[in-house]
Tab-separated table of C-alpha atoms and ligand atoms in Angstrom:
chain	number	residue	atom	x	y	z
W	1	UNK	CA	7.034	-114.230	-17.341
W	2	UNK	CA	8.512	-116.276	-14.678
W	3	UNK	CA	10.324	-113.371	-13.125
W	4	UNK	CA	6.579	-111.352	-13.058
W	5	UNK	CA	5.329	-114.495	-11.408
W	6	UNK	CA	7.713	-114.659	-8.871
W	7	UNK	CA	8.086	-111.163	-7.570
W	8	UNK	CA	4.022	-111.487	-7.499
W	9	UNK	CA	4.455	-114.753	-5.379
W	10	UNK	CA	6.973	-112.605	-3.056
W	11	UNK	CA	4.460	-110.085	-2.942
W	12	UNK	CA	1.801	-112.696	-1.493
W	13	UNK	CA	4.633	-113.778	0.865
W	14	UNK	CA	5.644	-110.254	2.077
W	15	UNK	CA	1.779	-109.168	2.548
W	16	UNK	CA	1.982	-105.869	0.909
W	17	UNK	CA	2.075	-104.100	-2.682
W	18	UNK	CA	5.378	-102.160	-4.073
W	19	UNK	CA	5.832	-98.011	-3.609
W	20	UNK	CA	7.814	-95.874	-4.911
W	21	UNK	CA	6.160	-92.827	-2.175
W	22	UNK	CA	8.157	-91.522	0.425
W	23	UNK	CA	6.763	-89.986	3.788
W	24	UNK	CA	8.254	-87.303	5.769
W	25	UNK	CA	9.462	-88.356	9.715
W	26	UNK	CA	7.508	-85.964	10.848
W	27	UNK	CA	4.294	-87.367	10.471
W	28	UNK	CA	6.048	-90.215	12.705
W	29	UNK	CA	5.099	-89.917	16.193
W	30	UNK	CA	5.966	-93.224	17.305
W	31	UNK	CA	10.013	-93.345	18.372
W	32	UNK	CA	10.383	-97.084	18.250
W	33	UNK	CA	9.434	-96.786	14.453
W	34	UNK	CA	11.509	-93.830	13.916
W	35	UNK	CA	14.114	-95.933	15.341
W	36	UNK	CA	13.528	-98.747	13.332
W	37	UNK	CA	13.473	-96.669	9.775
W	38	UNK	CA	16.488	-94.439	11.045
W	39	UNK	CA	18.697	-96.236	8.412
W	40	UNK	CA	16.816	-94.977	5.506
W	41	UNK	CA	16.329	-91.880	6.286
W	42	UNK	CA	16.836	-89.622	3.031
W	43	UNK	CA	15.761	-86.848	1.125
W	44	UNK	CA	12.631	-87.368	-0.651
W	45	UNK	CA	8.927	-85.912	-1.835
W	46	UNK	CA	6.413	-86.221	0.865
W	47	UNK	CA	3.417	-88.097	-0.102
W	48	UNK	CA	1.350	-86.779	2.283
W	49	UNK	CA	2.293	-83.019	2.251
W	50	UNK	CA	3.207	-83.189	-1.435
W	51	UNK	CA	6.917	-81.163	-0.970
W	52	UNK	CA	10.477	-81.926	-1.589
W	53	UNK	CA	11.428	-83.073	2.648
W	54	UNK	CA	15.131	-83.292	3.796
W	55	UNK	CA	14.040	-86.407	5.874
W	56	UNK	CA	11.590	-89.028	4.071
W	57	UNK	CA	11.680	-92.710	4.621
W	58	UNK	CA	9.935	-94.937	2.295
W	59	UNK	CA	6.284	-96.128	2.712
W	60	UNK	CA	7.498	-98.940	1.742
W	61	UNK	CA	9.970	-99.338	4.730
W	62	UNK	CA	7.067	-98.215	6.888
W	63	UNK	CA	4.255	-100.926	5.515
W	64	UNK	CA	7.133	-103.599	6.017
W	65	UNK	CA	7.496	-102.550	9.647
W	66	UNK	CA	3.902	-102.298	10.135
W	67	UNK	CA	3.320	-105.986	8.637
W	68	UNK	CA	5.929	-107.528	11.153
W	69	UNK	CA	4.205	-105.516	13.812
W	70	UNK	CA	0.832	-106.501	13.079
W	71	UNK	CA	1.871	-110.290	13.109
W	72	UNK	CA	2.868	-110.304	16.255
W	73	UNK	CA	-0.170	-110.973	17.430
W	74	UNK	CA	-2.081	-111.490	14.474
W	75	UNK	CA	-2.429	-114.439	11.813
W	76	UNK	CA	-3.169	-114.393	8.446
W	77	UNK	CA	-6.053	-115.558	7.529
W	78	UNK	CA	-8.081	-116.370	3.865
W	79	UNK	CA	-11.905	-116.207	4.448
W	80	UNK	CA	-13.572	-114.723	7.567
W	81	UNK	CA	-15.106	-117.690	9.302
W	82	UNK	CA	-17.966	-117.903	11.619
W	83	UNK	CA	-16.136	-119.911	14.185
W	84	UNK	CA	-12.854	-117.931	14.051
W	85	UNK	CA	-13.396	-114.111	15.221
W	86	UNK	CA	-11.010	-112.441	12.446
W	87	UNK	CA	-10.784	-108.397	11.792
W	88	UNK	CA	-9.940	-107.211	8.716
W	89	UNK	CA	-6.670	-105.149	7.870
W	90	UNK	CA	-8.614	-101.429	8.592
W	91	UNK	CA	-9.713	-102.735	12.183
W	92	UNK	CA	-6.488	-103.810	12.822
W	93	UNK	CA	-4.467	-100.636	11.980
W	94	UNK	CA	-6.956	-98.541	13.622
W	95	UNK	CA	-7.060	-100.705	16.962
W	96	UNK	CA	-2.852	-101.374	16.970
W	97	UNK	CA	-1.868	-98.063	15.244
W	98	UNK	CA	-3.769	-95.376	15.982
W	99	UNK	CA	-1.289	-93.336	17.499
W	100	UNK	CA	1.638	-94.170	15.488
W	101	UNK	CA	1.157	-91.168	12.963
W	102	UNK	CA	0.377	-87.596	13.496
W	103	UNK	CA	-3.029	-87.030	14.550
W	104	UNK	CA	-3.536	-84.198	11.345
W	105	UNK	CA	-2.462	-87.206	8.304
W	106	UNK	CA	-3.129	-90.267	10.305
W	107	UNK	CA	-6.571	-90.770	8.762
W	108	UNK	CA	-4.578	-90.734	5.540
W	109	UNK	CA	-1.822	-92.222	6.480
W	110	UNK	CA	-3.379	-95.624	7.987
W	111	UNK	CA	-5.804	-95.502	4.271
W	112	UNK	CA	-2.628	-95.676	2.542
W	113	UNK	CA	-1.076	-98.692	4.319
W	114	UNK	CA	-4.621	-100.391	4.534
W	115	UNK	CA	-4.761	-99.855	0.457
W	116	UNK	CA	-1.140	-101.124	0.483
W	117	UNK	CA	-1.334	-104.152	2.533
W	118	UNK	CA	-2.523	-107.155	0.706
W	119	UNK	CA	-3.707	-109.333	3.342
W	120	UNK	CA	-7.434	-109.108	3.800
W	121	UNK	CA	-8.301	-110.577	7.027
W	122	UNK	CA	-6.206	-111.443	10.541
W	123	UNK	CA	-6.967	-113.823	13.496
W	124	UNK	CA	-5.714	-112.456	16.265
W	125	UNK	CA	-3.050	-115.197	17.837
W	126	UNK	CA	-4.075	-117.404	20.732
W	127	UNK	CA	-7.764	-116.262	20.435
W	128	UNK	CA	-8.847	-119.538	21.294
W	129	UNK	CA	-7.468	-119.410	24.524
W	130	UNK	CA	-9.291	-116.235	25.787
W	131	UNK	CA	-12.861	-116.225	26.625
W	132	UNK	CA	-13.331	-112.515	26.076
W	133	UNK	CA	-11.572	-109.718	26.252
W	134	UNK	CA	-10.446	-108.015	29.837
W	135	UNK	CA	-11.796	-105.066	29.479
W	136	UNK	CA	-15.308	-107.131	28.196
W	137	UNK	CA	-14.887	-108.233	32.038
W	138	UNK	CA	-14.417	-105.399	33.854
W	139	UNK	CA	-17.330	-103.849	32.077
W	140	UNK	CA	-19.230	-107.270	33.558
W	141	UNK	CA	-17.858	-107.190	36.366
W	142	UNK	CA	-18.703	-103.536	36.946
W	143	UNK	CA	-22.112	-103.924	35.966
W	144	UNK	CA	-22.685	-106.602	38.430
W	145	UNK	CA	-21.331	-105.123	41.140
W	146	UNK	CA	-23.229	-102.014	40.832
W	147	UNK	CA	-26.811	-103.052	39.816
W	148	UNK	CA	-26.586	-107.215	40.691
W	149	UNK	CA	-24.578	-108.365	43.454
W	150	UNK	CA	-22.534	-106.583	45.459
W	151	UNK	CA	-20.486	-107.873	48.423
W	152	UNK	CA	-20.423	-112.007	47.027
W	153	UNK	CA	-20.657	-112.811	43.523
W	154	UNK	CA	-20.802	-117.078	43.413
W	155	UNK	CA	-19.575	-118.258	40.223
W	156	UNK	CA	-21.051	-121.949	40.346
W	157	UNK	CA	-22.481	-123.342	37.147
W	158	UNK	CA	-24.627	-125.997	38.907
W	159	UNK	CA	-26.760	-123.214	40.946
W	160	UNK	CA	-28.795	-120.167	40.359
W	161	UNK	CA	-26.182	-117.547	39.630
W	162	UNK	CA	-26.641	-113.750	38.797
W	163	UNK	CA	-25.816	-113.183	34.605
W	164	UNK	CA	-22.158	-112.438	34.464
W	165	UNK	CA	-20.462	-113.856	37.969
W	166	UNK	CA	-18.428	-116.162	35.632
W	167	UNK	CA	-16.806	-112.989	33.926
W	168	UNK	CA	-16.498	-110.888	37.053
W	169	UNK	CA	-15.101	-114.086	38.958
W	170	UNK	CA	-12.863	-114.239	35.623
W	171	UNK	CA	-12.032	-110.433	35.492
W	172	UNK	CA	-11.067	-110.450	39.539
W	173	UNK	CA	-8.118	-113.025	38.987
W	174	UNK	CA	-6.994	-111.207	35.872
W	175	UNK	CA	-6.952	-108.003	37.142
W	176	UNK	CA	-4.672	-109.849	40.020
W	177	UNK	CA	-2.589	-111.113	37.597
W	178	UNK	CA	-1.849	-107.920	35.792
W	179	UNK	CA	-1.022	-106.272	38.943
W	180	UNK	CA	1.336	-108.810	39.982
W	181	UNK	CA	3.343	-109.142	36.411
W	182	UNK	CA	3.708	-105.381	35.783
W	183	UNK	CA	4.254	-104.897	39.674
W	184	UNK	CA	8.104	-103.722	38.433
W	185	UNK	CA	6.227	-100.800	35.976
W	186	UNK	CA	3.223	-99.712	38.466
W	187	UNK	CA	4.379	-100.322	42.150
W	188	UNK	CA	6.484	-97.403	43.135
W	189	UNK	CA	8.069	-96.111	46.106
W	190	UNK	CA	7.171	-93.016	48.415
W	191	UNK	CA	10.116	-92.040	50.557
W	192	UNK	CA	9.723	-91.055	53.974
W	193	UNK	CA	9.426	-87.112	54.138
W	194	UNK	CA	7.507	-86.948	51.397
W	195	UNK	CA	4.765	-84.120	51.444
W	196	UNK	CA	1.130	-85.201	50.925
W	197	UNK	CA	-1.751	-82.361	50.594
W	198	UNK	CA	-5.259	-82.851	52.086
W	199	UNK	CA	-7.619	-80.698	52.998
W	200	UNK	CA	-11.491	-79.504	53.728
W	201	UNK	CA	-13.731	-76.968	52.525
W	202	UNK	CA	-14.981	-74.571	54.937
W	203	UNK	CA	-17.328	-71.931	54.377
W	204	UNK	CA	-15.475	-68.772	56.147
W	205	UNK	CA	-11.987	-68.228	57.323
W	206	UNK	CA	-13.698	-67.441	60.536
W	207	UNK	CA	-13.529	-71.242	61.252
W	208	UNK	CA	-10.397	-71.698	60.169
W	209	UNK	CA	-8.226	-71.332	63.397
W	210	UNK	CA	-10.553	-74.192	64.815
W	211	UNK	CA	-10.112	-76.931	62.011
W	212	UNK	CA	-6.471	-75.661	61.325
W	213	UNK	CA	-5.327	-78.791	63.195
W	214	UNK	CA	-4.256	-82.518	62.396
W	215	UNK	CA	-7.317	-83.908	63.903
W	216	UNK	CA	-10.115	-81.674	61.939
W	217	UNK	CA	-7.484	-82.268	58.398
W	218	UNK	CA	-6.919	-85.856	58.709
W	219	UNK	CA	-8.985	-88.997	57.486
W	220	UNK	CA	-12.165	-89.103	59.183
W	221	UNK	CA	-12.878	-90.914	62.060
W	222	UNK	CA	-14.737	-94.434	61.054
W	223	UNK	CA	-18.717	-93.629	62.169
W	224	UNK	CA	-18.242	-90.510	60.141
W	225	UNK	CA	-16.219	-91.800	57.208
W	226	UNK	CA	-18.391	-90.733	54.136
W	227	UNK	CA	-18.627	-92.642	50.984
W	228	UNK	CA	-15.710	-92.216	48.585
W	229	UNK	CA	-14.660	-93.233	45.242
W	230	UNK	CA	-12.040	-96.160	46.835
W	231	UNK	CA	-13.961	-96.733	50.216
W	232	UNK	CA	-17.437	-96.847	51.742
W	233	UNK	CA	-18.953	-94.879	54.318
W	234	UNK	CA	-17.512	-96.019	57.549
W	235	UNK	CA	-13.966	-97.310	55.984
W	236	UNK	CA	-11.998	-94.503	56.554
W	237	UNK	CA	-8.700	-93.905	54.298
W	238	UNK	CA	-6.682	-90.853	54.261
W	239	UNK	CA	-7.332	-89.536	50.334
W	240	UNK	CA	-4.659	-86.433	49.499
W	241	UNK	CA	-2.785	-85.140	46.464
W	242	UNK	CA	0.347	-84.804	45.495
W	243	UNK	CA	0.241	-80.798	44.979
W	244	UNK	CA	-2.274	-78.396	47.167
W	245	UNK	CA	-4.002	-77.342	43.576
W	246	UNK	CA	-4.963	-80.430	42.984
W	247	UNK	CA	-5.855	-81.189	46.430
W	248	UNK	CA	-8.366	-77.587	46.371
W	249	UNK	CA	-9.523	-79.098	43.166
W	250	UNK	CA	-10.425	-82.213	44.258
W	251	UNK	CA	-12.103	-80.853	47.349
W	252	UNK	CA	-13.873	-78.055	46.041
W	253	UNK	CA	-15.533	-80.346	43.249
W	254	UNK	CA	-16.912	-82.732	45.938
W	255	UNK	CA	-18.018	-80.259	48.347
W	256	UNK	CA	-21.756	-80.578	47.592
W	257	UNK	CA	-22.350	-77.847	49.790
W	258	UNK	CA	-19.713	-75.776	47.568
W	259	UNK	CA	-18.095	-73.877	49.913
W	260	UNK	CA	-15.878	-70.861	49.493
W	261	UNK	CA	-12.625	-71.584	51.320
W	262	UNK	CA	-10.258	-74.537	51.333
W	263	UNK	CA	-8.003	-75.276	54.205
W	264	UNK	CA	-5.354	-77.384	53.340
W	265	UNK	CA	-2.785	-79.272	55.190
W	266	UNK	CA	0.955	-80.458	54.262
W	267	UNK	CA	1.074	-83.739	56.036
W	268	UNK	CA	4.746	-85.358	55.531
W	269	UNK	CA	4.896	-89.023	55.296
W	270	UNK	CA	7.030	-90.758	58.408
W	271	UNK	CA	7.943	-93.672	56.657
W	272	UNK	CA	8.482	-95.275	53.259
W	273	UNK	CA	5.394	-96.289	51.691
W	274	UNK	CA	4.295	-98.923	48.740
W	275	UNK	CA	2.037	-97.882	46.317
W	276	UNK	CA	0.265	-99.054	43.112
W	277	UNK	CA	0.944	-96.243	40.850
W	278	UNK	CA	-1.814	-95.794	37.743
W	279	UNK	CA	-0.689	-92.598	37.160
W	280	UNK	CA	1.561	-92.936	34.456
W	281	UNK	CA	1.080	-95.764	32.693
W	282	UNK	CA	3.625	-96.116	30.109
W	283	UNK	CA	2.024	-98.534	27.367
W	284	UNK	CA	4.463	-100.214	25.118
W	285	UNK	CA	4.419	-98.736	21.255
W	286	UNK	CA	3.774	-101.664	19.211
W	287	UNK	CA	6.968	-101.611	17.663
W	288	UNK	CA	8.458	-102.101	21.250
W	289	UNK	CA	9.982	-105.279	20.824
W	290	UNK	CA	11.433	-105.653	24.030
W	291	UNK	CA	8.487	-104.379	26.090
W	292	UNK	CA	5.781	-105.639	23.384
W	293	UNK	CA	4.448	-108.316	25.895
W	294	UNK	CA	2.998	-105.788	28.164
W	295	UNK	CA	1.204	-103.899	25.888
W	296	UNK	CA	-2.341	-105.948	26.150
W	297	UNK	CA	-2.110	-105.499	30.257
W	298	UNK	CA	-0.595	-101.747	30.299
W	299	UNK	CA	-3.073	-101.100	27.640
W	300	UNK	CA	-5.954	-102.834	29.712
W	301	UNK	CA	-4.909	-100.071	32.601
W	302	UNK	CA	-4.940	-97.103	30.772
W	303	UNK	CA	-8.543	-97.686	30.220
W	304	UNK	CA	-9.555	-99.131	32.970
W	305	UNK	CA	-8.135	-96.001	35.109
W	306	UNK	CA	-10.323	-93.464	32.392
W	307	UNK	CA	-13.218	-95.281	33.578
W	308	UNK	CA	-12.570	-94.915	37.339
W	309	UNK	CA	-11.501	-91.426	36.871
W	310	UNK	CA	-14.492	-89.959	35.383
W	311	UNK	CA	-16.324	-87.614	37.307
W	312	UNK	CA	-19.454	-88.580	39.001
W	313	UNK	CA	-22.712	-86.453	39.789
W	314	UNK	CA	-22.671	-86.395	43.374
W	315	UNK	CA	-26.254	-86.694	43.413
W	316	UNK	CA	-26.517	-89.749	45.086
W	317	UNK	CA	-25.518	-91.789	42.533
W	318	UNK	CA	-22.165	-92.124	43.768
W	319	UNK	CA	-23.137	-94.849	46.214
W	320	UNK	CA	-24.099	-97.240	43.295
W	321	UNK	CA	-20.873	-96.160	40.669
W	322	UNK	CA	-18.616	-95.775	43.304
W	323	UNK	CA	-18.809	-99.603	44.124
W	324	UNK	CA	-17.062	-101.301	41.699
W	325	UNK	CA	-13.823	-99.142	42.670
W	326	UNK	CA	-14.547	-99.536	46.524
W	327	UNK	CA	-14.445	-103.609	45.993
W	328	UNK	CA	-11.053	-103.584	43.589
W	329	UNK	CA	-9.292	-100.705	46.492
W	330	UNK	CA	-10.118	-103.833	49.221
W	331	UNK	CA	-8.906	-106.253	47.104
W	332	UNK	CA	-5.660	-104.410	46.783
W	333	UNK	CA	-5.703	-103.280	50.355
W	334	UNK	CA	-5.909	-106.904	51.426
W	335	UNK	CA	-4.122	-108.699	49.100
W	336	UNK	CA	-0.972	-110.261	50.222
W	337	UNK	CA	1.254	-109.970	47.153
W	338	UNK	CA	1.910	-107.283	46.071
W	339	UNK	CA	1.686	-105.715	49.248
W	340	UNK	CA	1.040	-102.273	49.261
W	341	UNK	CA	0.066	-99.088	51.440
W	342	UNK	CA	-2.079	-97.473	48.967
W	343	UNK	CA	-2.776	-96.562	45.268
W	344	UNK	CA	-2.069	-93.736	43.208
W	345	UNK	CA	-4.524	-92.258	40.353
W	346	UNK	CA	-4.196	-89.312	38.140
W	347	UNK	CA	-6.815	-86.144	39.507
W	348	UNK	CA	-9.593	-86.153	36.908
W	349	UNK	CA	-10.410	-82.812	38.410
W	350	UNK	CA	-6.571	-81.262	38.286
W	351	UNK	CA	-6.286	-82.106	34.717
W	352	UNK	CA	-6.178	-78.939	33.486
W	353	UNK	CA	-4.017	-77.026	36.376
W	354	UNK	CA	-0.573	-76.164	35.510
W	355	UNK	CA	0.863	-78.532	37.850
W	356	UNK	CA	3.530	-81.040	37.071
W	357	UNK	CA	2.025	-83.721	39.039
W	358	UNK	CA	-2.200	-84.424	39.142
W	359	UNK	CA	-1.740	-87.762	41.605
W	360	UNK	CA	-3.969	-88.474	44.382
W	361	UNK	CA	-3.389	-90.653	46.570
W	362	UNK	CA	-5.443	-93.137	48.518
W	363	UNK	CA	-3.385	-94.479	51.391
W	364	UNK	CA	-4.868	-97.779	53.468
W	365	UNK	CA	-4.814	-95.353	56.639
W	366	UNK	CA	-7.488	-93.927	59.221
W	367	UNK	CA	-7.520	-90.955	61.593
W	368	UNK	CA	-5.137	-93.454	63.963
W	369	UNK	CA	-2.259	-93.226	61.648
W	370	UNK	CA	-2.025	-89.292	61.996
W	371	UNK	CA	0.759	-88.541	64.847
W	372	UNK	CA	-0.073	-87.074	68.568
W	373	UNK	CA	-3.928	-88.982	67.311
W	374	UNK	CA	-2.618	-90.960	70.493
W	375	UNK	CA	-4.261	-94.325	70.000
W	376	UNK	CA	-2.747	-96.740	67.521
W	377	UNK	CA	-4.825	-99.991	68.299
W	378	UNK	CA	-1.464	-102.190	67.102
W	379	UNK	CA	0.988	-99.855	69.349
W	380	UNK	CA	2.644	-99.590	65.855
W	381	UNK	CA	4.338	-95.581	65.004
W	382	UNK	CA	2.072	-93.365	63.039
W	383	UNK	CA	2.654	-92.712	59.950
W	384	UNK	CA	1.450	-89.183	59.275
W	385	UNK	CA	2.641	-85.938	60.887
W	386	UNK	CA	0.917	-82.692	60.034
W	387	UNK	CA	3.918	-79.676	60.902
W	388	UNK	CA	2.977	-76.989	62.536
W	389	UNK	CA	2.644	-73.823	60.516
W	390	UNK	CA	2.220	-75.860	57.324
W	391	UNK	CA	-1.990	-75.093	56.679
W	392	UNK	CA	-2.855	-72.952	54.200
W	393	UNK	CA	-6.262	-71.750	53.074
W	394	UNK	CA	-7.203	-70.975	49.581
W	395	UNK	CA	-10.114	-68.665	47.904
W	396	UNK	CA	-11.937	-71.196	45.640
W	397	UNK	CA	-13.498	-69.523	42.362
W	398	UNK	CA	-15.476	-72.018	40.771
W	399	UNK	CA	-15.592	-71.565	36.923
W	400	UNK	CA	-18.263	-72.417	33.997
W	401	UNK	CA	-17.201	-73.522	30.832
W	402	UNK	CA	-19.521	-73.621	28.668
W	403	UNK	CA	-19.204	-74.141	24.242
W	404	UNK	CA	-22.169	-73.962	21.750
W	405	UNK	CA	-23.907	-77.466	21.415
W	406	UNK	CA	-24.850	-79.195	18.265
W	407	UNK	CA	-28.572	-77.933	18.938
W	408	UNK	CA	-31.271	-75.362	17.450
W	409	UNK	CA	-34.875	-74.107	17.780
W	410	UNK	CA	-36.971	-74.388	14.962
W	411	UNK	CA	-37.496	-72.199	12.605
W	412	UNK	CA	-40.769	-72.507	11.799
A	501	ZN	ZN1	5.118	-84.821	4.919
């Protein structure tokens, strides 16, 4: 009796049920928790594909792992309170977890440890401290600065305020924050010779040899900057890619007037350059117990860069969505630590090339930075040089895709 009692108080203690099933490490995506079961690797009968497996690991080993993970950030807590915001143990393993199995099982997989675990309800740790989530106040913030207030948002409880300046005030010093902590993970270098595509549509090769220059390639000059997804109209920055397919891509799909030709330019960078790089954000597994703390801010990123990714209707509505994005590329622009010359974001429209690398680039430049321009206001060198012989023009052939929607006429 006593022994029953006490492996049943150990059970309490531990947080999850006995198992005798095994799971095969192939339904493991995650390497940190292939690492971490490596020792008990044997060979076993998959729960989950029901066959003999050279390499299982017991669920058992897994749920333990998955416990100590989860409490990490998470307490344990008895009855769901109205005062403390607590998720129960299914939230929490489809929030933290998600990606840990094998897309095909992990529906089953993450039912399994939920039935397992015997803790009912968590509180995530230090909740009490936060007033919101960040991504709660970017959405705010975003909000606000498209349909609210623009250019000055006064956070000031006393006085009439717009409905969310608190949380955009709030989200503008956290995004700050999260900048400056990961700057060792997201600030990257660009050497000096470094080859940067950029380009124009035209709408016959018969204009090429007249725009086939530096001057007619390069950032526009300020009264004819036109609005962009990082800058105004009449900020100009020099926008290119990292490969000329994405740079035709990203062209081509704002040309409103969709032109048939591309003419783009290799311009080679003359000096080192700083940049905040968002496109490849590494976010720490959450068995990653060395990297573990940067998980909430990396994480925070990868969705926040989704959002400003997304294509936009150029139908006038960029002038409104594109705002949010113009005020955080100023912010960065002008902000004295970290300093950097630009920002780099994965191509939402060279996702599907076959090219190694998607990045644009957004460099803090105008038309002035572009060599033999000839009139650098600071007397400072450019920073730009477009080689002769290195324009190329390209045949766009714009593509439908097109797959049956979830629709149909009546019968009847
Ligand atoms: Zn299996």
């Amino acid at each position: 009796m006593g022994g029953a009692k006490n492996h049943a108080e150990s059970l309490t203690a531990r947080g999850f049920n006995d198992t005798s099933e095994a799971i095969c490490t192939v339904h493991i995506a995650d390497d940190h928790l292939l690492d971490l079961v490596a020792h008990d690797v044997a060979s076993g009968l998959c729960a989950f594909c029901d066959t003999p497996r050279e390499e299982t690991v017991g669920l058992e080993v897994v749920v333990s792992n998955v416990v100590r993970a989860i409490e990490r950030s998470y307490d344990r807590t008895e009855v769901p309170s109205d005062w403390v915001p607590s998720l129960d143990t299914s939230d929490v393993l489809w929030d933290e977890f998600g990606d840990v199995f094998e897309p095909e099982t992990q529906l089953f997989i993450l039912g399994c440890l939920n039935e397992l675990i015997t803790v009912d309800n968590w509180e995530p740790l230090g909740w009490e401290r936060q007033d919101g989530s960040t991504y709660a106040d970017w959405r705010t913030f975003r909000k606000l600065v498209t349909h609210r207030s623009r250019f000055i948002f006064v956070a000031n409880k006393d006085r009439h305020t717009p409905e969310g300046a608190e949380e955009a005030s709030r989200f503008v010093a956290e995004f700050q924050r999260i900048i400056m902590e990961n700057s060792e993970e997201i600030i990257r270098e660009i050497p000096r010779q470094t080859v940067i595509y950029r380009g124009r549509m035209v709408s016959s090769l018969d204009d090429a040899q007249s725009l086939a220059n530096a001057a007619a390639l390069g950032p526009a000059p300020d009264d004819r900057a036109a609005a962009n997804r990082m800058s105004p109209a009449g900020i100009s920055l020099f926008y290119g890619s990292a490969t000329q397919e994405a740079a035709v891509a990203e062209i081509a799909a704002h040309d409103v007037e969709q032109r048939d030709f591309a003419l783009v330019g290799a311009f080679e960078t003359l000096r080192r350059f700083r940049v905040l790089d968002l496109t490849n954000l590494q976010v720490p597994s959450v068995f990653d117990e060395s990297r573990y703390a940067r998980r909430g801010d990396l994480g925070f990123l990868k969705g926040f860069v989704a959002d400003i990714t997304s294509p936009i209707k150029l139908d006038g509505r960029e002038h409104r969505e594109y705002a949010p994005t113009q005020v955080l590329t100023e912010l960065i622009r002008w902000s004295r630590y970290p300093s950097v010359d630009g920002i780099a974001l994965p191509s939402a429209q060279a996702r599907n090339l076959a090219v190694d690398n998607t990045a644009n680039y957004v460099m803090f430049f105008g038309p002035e930075s572009i060599e033999g321009h000839g009139s650098l206001r600071d007397g400072s060198r450019p920073s730009f040089r477009l080689p002769a012989g290195s324009i190329e023009a390209y045949k766009v052939n714009r593509r439908v895709d097109a797959e049956r929607a979830q629709w149909r006429s009546s019968t009847r």
